[in-house]
Amino acid sequence: MSNRFTGKVALVTGGGSGIGRATAKAFAREGATVVVAGRSADSLNQTVKLITSEGGLASAVVADVTRSDEVANLVATTVQRHGGLHVAFNNAGIIGRPAPLADLDEEVWDTVVATNLTGLYLALKYEIAHMRAHGGGAIVNMASNIGAHGRRPGLGAYAATKAAVSVLTRTVAREYIGENVRINAVSPGATDTAMSRRPGESDADRDARIAAAVPLGRVGTTEEVAAAVLWLASPEAAFAVGHDLVVDGGATA
């Protein structure tokens, strides 16, 4: 295991489960002090426990990314506790209750947009403000291959927000690379998380459905996505700016 993030402080939103948890653990294994954020103290504390049980350093901050004051406090608390913020993975997001667009409740639309897009805007706003004033940093945003192809009927709100994440990433990457804030995105395909299962679907049924649709013939793992995030955030990707890295087993190839 390398030590690419030794001496760095990494913030992971949506760090209580799935890809966020796997990525937080991966950052810690490579030397980072990790702050995990989300709305559930129990799930965040479980992530912290998993990291510290392996000898890593981590802490949790309960925060709702849709609230400006809570995101501002999240970044401020991270800096106060650990002395800085060098890396951020903006992973918090929801898929929303599936429905064709004309049948989609406005409340569902508003909630998905608030979490996946406004939440990202707020995270970027406060992360960038700190990083540009302290020598720079690296940020990775969570997009999705659904934002690129849109071939999931019933997920219009999710697809629209994830397409927006990819475009916003390119825009802000150009705005701040001159101040040494390097911003990219990752777009996973179907990954072994609760979000990849349709309502009422078992893991076995999910795996069979995805195997038929993905050229690689299987669902992705959270560790595979985490590895992509760490590469984008690492010095090895120093020349990658505004890139959206697709990790989906060839589904959009």
Short mmCIF file of C-alpha atoms in Angstrom, two decimals:
data_model
loop_
_atom_site.label_atom_id
_atom_site.label_comp_id
_atom_site.label_asym_id
_atom_site.label_seq_id
_atom_site.Cartn_x
_atom_site.Cartn_y
_atom_site.Cartn_z
CA MET A 1 0.00 0.00 0.00
CA SER A 2 1.34 3.42 -0.93
CA ASN A 3 1.24 6.52 1.24
CA ARG A 4 0.02 9.02 -1.34
CA PHE A 5 -2.02 10.96 1.21
CA THR A 6 0.24 10.96 4.25
CA GLY A 7 -0.05 14.32 5.99
CA LYS A 8 -3.24 15.20 4.09
CA VAL A 9 -6.73 15.81 5.43
CA ALA A 10 -9.50 14.31 3.28
CA LEU A 11 -13.21 15.11 3.54
CA VAL A 12 -15.77 12.60 2.26
CA THR A 13 -19.44 13.57 2.13
CA GLY A 14 -21.92 10.72 2.12
CA GLY A 15 -19.27 8.82 4.05
CA GLY A 16 -21.58 6.61 6.07
CA SER A 17 -22.04 3.81 3.56
CA GLY A 18 -21.35 2.45 0.09
CA ILE A 19 -18.82 4.20 -2.12
CA GLY A 20 -18.31 6.97 0.43
CA ARG A 21 -17.37 4.52 3.17
CA ALA A 22 -15.08 2.51 0.88
CA THR A 23 -13.35 5.69 -0.27
CA ALA A 24 -12.91 7.02 3.27
CA LYS A 25 -11.30 3.72 4.27
CA ALA A 26 -9.04 3.82 1.21
CA PHE A 27 -7.88 7.38 1.95
CA ALA A 28 -7.08 6.38 5.53
CA ARG A 29 -5.12 3.31 4.42
CA GLU A 30 -2.96 5.59 2.32
CA GLY A 31 -2.16 7.90 5.19
CA ALA A 32 -4.87 10.57 5.16
CA THR A 33 -6.70 11.87 8.19
CA VAL A 34 -10.31 11.45 7.10
CA VAL A 35 -13.46 13.37 7.99
CA VAL A 36 -16.70 11.67 7.00
CA ALA A 37 -19.90 13.68 6.75
CA GLY A 38 -23.55 12.80 6.34
CA ARG A 39 -26.92 12.98 8.04
CA SER A 40 -26.75 9.78 10.10
CA ALA A 41 -24.44 9.89 13.12
CA ASP A 42 -24.71 6.11 13.58
CA SER A 43 -23.53 5.25 10.06
CA LEU A 44 -20.75 7.85 10.17
CA ASN A 45 -19.52 6.55 13.51
CA GLN A 46 -19.46 3.04 12.08
CA THR A 47 -17.22 4.24 9.25
CA VAL A 48 -14.93 5.93 11.78
CA LYS A 49 -14.82 2.73 13.83
CA LEU A 50 -13.86 0.67 10.76
CA ILE A 51 -11.06 3.09 9.93
CA THR A 52 -9.66 3.35 13.45
CA SER A 53 -9.80 -0.43 13.87
CA GLU A 54 -7.27 -0.60 11.03
CA GLY A 55 -5.04 1.99 12.66
CA GLY A 56 -6.29 4.93 10.61
CA LEU A 57 -7.29 8.42 11.71
CA ALA A 58 -10.87 9.59 11.21
CA SER A 59 -13.65 11.66 12.69
CA ALA A 60 -17.28 12.35 11.82
CA VAL A 61 -19.34 15.48 11.34
CA VAL A 62 -23.11 15.30 11.00
CA ALA A 63 -24.10 17.65 8.19
CA ASP A 64 -26.85 18.05 5.61
CA VAL A 65 -25.26 19.20 2.33
CA THR A 66 -28.46 21.00 1.31
CA ARG A 67 -27.97 23.53 4.14
CA SER A 68 -25.39 26.25 3.60
CA ASP A 69 -24.74 26.82 7.30
CA GLU A 70 -24.10 23.13 7.91
CA VAL A 71 -21.70 22.81 4.97
CA ALA A 72 -19.83 25.93 6.08
CA ASN A 73 -19.58 24.43 9.57
CA LEU A 74 -18.43 21.10 8.13
CA VAL A 75 -15.45 22.66 6.37
CA ALA A 76 -14.65 24.92 9.32
CA THR A 77 -14.81 21.99 11.76
CA THR A 78 -12.58 19.87 9.53
CA VAL A 79 -9.94 22.60 9.47
CA GLN A 80 -10.21 23.31 13.20
CA ARG A 81 -9.89 19.65 14.17
CA HIS A 82 -7.15 18.62 11.81
CA GLY A 83 -5.36 21.76 10.67
CA GLY A 84 -6.41 21.89 7.03
CA LEU A 85 -8.35 20.48 4.11
CA HIS A 86 -6.37 19.11 1.20
CA VAL A 87 -8.69 16.64 -0.52
CA ALA A 88 -12.48 16.40 -0.84
CA PHE A 89 -14.72 13.73 -2.31
CA ASN A 90 -18.20 15.17 -2.82
CA ASN A 91 -20.10 11.92 -2.79
CA ALA A 92 -23.40 12.75 -1.04
CA GLY A 93 -26.37 12.02 -3.27
CA ILE A 94 -29.72 10.30 -3.59
CA ILE A 95 -31.52 8.59 -6.43
CA GLY A 96 -35.09 9.55 -5.49
CA ARG A 97 -38.26 7.52 -5.89
CA PRO A 98 -38.42 6.32 -9.52
CA ALA A 99 -41.29 7.54 -11.67
CA PRO A 100 -41.85 8.70 -15.27
CA LEU A 101 -41.41 12.46 -15.37
CA ALA A 102 -45.09 13.37 -15.74
CA ASP A 103 -45.86 11.24 -12.67
CA LEU A 104 -42.92 12.46 -10.60
CA ASP A 105 -43.90 14.34 -7.44
CA GLU A 106 -42.48 17.84 -7.31
CA GLU A 107 -41.23 17.12 -3.81
CA VAL A 108 -39.10 14.24 -5.12
CA TRP A 109 -37.68 16.42 -7.89
CA ASP A 110 -36.86 19.21 -5.44
CA THR A 111 -35.21 16.85 -2.98
CA VAL A 112 -33.02 15.17 -5.61
CA VAL A 113 -31.95 18.52 -7.06
CA ALA A 114 -31.28 19.98 -3.61
CA THR A 115 -29.09 17.05 -2.59
CA ASN A 116 -27.27 16.14 -5.80
CA LEU A 117 -26.79 19.58 -7.32
CA THR A 118 -27.30 22.33 -4.75
CA GLY A 119 -25.48 20.18 -2.19
CA LEU A 120 -22.55 19.88 -4.57
CA TYR A 121 -22.55 23.64 -5.21
CA LEU A 122 -22.41 24.33 -1.47
CA ALA A 123 -19.66 21.78 -0.86
CA LEU A 124 -17.57 23.19 -3.69
CA LYS A 125 -18.18 26.75 -2.55
CA TYR A 126 -16.73 26.24 0.92
CA GLU A 127 -14.06 23.70 -0.02
CA ILE A 128 -12.69 25.92 -2.78
CA ALA A 129 -12.75 28.99 -0.55
CA HIS A 130 -10.46 27.24 1.93
CA MET A 131 -8.20 25.56 -0.61
CA ARG A 132 -7.54 28.63 -2.75
CA ALA A 133 -6.51 30.54 0.38
CA HIS A 134 -4.16 27.79 1.57
CA GLY A 135 -2.16 26.71 -1.45
CA GLY A 136 -4.63 24.53 -3.31
CA GLY A 137 -6.04 21.05 -3.13
CA ALA A 138 -7.84 18.31 -5.06
CA ILE A 139 -11.59 17.74 -5.33
CA VAL A 140 -13.47 14.80 -6.86
CA ASN A 141 -17.21 15.06 -7.51
CA MET A 142 -19.59 12.11 -7.74
CA ALA A 143 -21.31 12.04 -11.12
CA SER A 144 -22.79 8.90 -12.77
CA ASN A 145 -22.75 7.14 -16.10
CA ILE A 146 -26.54 7.64 -16.10
CA GLY A 147 -25.86 11.35 -16.47
CA ALA A 148 -24.06 10.57 -19.72
CA HIS A 149 -26.47 8.11 -21.33
CA GLY A 150 -29.81 8.74 -19.57
CA ARG A 151 -31.04 5.25 -20.38
CA ARG A 152 -32.86 4.62 -17.11
CA PRO A 153 -36.56 5.43 -17.45
CA GLY A 154 -37.98 6.73 -14.21
CA LEU A 155 -34.76 8.38 -13.09
CA GLY A 156 -35.11 11.71 -14.86
CA ALA A 157 -34.30 13.83 -11.80
CA TYR A 158 -31.25 11.75 -10.95
CA ALA A 159 -29.99 11.68 -14.54
CA ALA A 160 -30.44 15.43 -14.93
CA THR A 161 -28.55 16.23 -11.75
CA LYS A 162 -25.70 13.88 -12.56
CA ALA A 163 -25.32 15.32 -16.05
CA ALA A 164 -25.17 18.72 -14.37
CA VAL A 165 -22.45 17.49 -12.01
CA SER A 166 -20.28 16.55 -14.96
CA VAL A 167 -20.74 19.92 -16.67
CA LEU A 168 -20.30 21.88 -13.44
CA THR A 169 -17.08 19.97 -12.76
CA ARG A 170 -15.61 21.10 -16.07
CA THR A 171 -16.65 24.70 -15.47
CA VAL A 172 -15.25 25.05 -11.96
CA ALA A 173 -12.13 23.09 -12.89
CA ARG A 174 -11.21 25.80 -15.38
CA GLU A 175 -12.16 28.56 -12.96
CA TYR A 176 -9.81 27.45 -10.18
CA ILE A 177 -6.94 25.44 -11.67
CA GLY A 178 -4.96 28.70 -11.84
CA GLU A 179 -5.15 28.78 -8.04
CA ASN A 180 -3.97 25.17 -7.74
CA VAL A 181 -7.40 23.74 -6.94
CA ARG A 182 -7.70 20.69 -9.19
CA ILE A 183 -11.24 19.40 -9.73
CA ASN A 184 -12.45 16.23 -11.46
CA ALA A 185 -15.39 13.83 -11.34
CA VAL A 186 -15.97 10.10 -11.30
CA SER A 187 -18.93 8.42 -13.02
CA PRO A 188 -19.60 4.92 -11.74
CA GLY A 189 -21.98 2.52 -13.34
CA ALA A 190 -23.91 -0.10 -11.41
CA THR A 191 -21.99 -0.68 -8.18
CA ASP A 192 -22.61 -3.05 -5.31
CA THR A 193 -24.60 -0.62 -3.18
CA ALA A 194 -28.23 -0.31 -2.16
CA MET A 195 -28.71 2.35 -4.83
CA SER A 196 -28.07 -0.17 -7.61
CA ARG A 197 -31.09 -2.30 -6.64
CA ARG A 198 -34.52 -1.52 -8.02
CA PRO A 199 -37.44 -1.50 -5.55
CA GLY A 200 -38.07 -5.03 -4.30
CA GLU A 201 -35.10 -6.46 -6.19
CA SER A 202 -32.78 -8.97 -4.55
CA ASP A 203 -29.00 -8.84 -4.90
CA ALA A 204 -29.12 -11.97 -7.06
CA ASP A 205 -31.71 -10.47 -9.42
CA ARG A 206 -29.74 -7.22 -9.55
CA ASP A 207 -26.54 -9.08 -10.39
CA ALA A 208 -28.24 -11.05 -13.18
CA ARG A 209 -29.79 -7.91 -14.69
CA ILE A 210 -26.49 -6.05 -14.65
CA ALA A 211 -24.49 -9.00 -15.96
CA ALA A 212 -26.70 -9.00 -19.06
CA ALA A 213 -26.26 -5.26 -19.63
CA VAL A 214 -22.59 -4.67 -18.79
CA PRO A 215 -19.89 -5.90 -21.19
CA LEU A 216 -17.67 -6.91 -18.29
CA GLY A 217 -20.52 -9.12 -17.08
CA ARG A 218 -20.76 -8.10 -13.46
CA VAL A 219 -21.57 -5.36 -10.99
CA GLY A 220 -18.75 -3.07 -9.90
CA THR A 221 -17.37 -2.99 -6.38
CA THR A 222 -17.19 0.03 -4.11
CA GLU A 223 -13.44 -0.54 -3.82
CA GLU A 224 -13.02 -0.22 -7.59
CA VAL A 225 -14.74 3.17 -7.57
CA ALA A 226 -12.72 4.23 -4.54
CA ALA A 227 -9.52 3.40 -6.39
CA ALA A 228 -10.57 5.71 -9.22
CA VAL A 229 -11.36 8.51 -6.78
CA LEU A 230 -8.01 8.16 -5.05
CA TRP A 231 -6.16 8.27 -8.37
CA LEU A 232 -7.97 11.46 -9.41
CA ALA A 233 -7.17 13.04 -6.03
CA SER A 234 -3.54 11.95 -6.00
CA PRO A 235 -0.38 13.57 -7.39
CA GLU A 236 -0.35 10.82 -10.02
CA ALA A 237 -3.30 12.60 -11.70
CA ALA A 238 -1.69 16.04 -11.55
CA PHE A 239 -2.39 16.67 -15.25
CA ALA A 240 -6.05 15.57 -15.06
CA VAL A 241 -8.25 18.68 -14.84
CA GLY A 242 -12.01 18.77 -15.40
CA HIS A 243 -12.09 15.09 -16.31
CA ASP A 244 -15.07 12.80 -15.70
CA LEU A 245 -13.67 9.30 -15.23
CA VAL A 246 -16.21 6.60 -16.16
CA VAL A 247 -15.97 3.38 -14.16
CA ASP A 248 -18.78 1.18 -15.43
CA GLY A 249 -17.45 -2.07 -16.88
CA GLY A 250 -17.95 -0.85 -20.44
CA ALA A 251 -21.65 -0.01 -20.17
CA THR A 252 -21.19 3.33 -21.95
CA ALA A 253 -18.31 2.25 -24.19
#
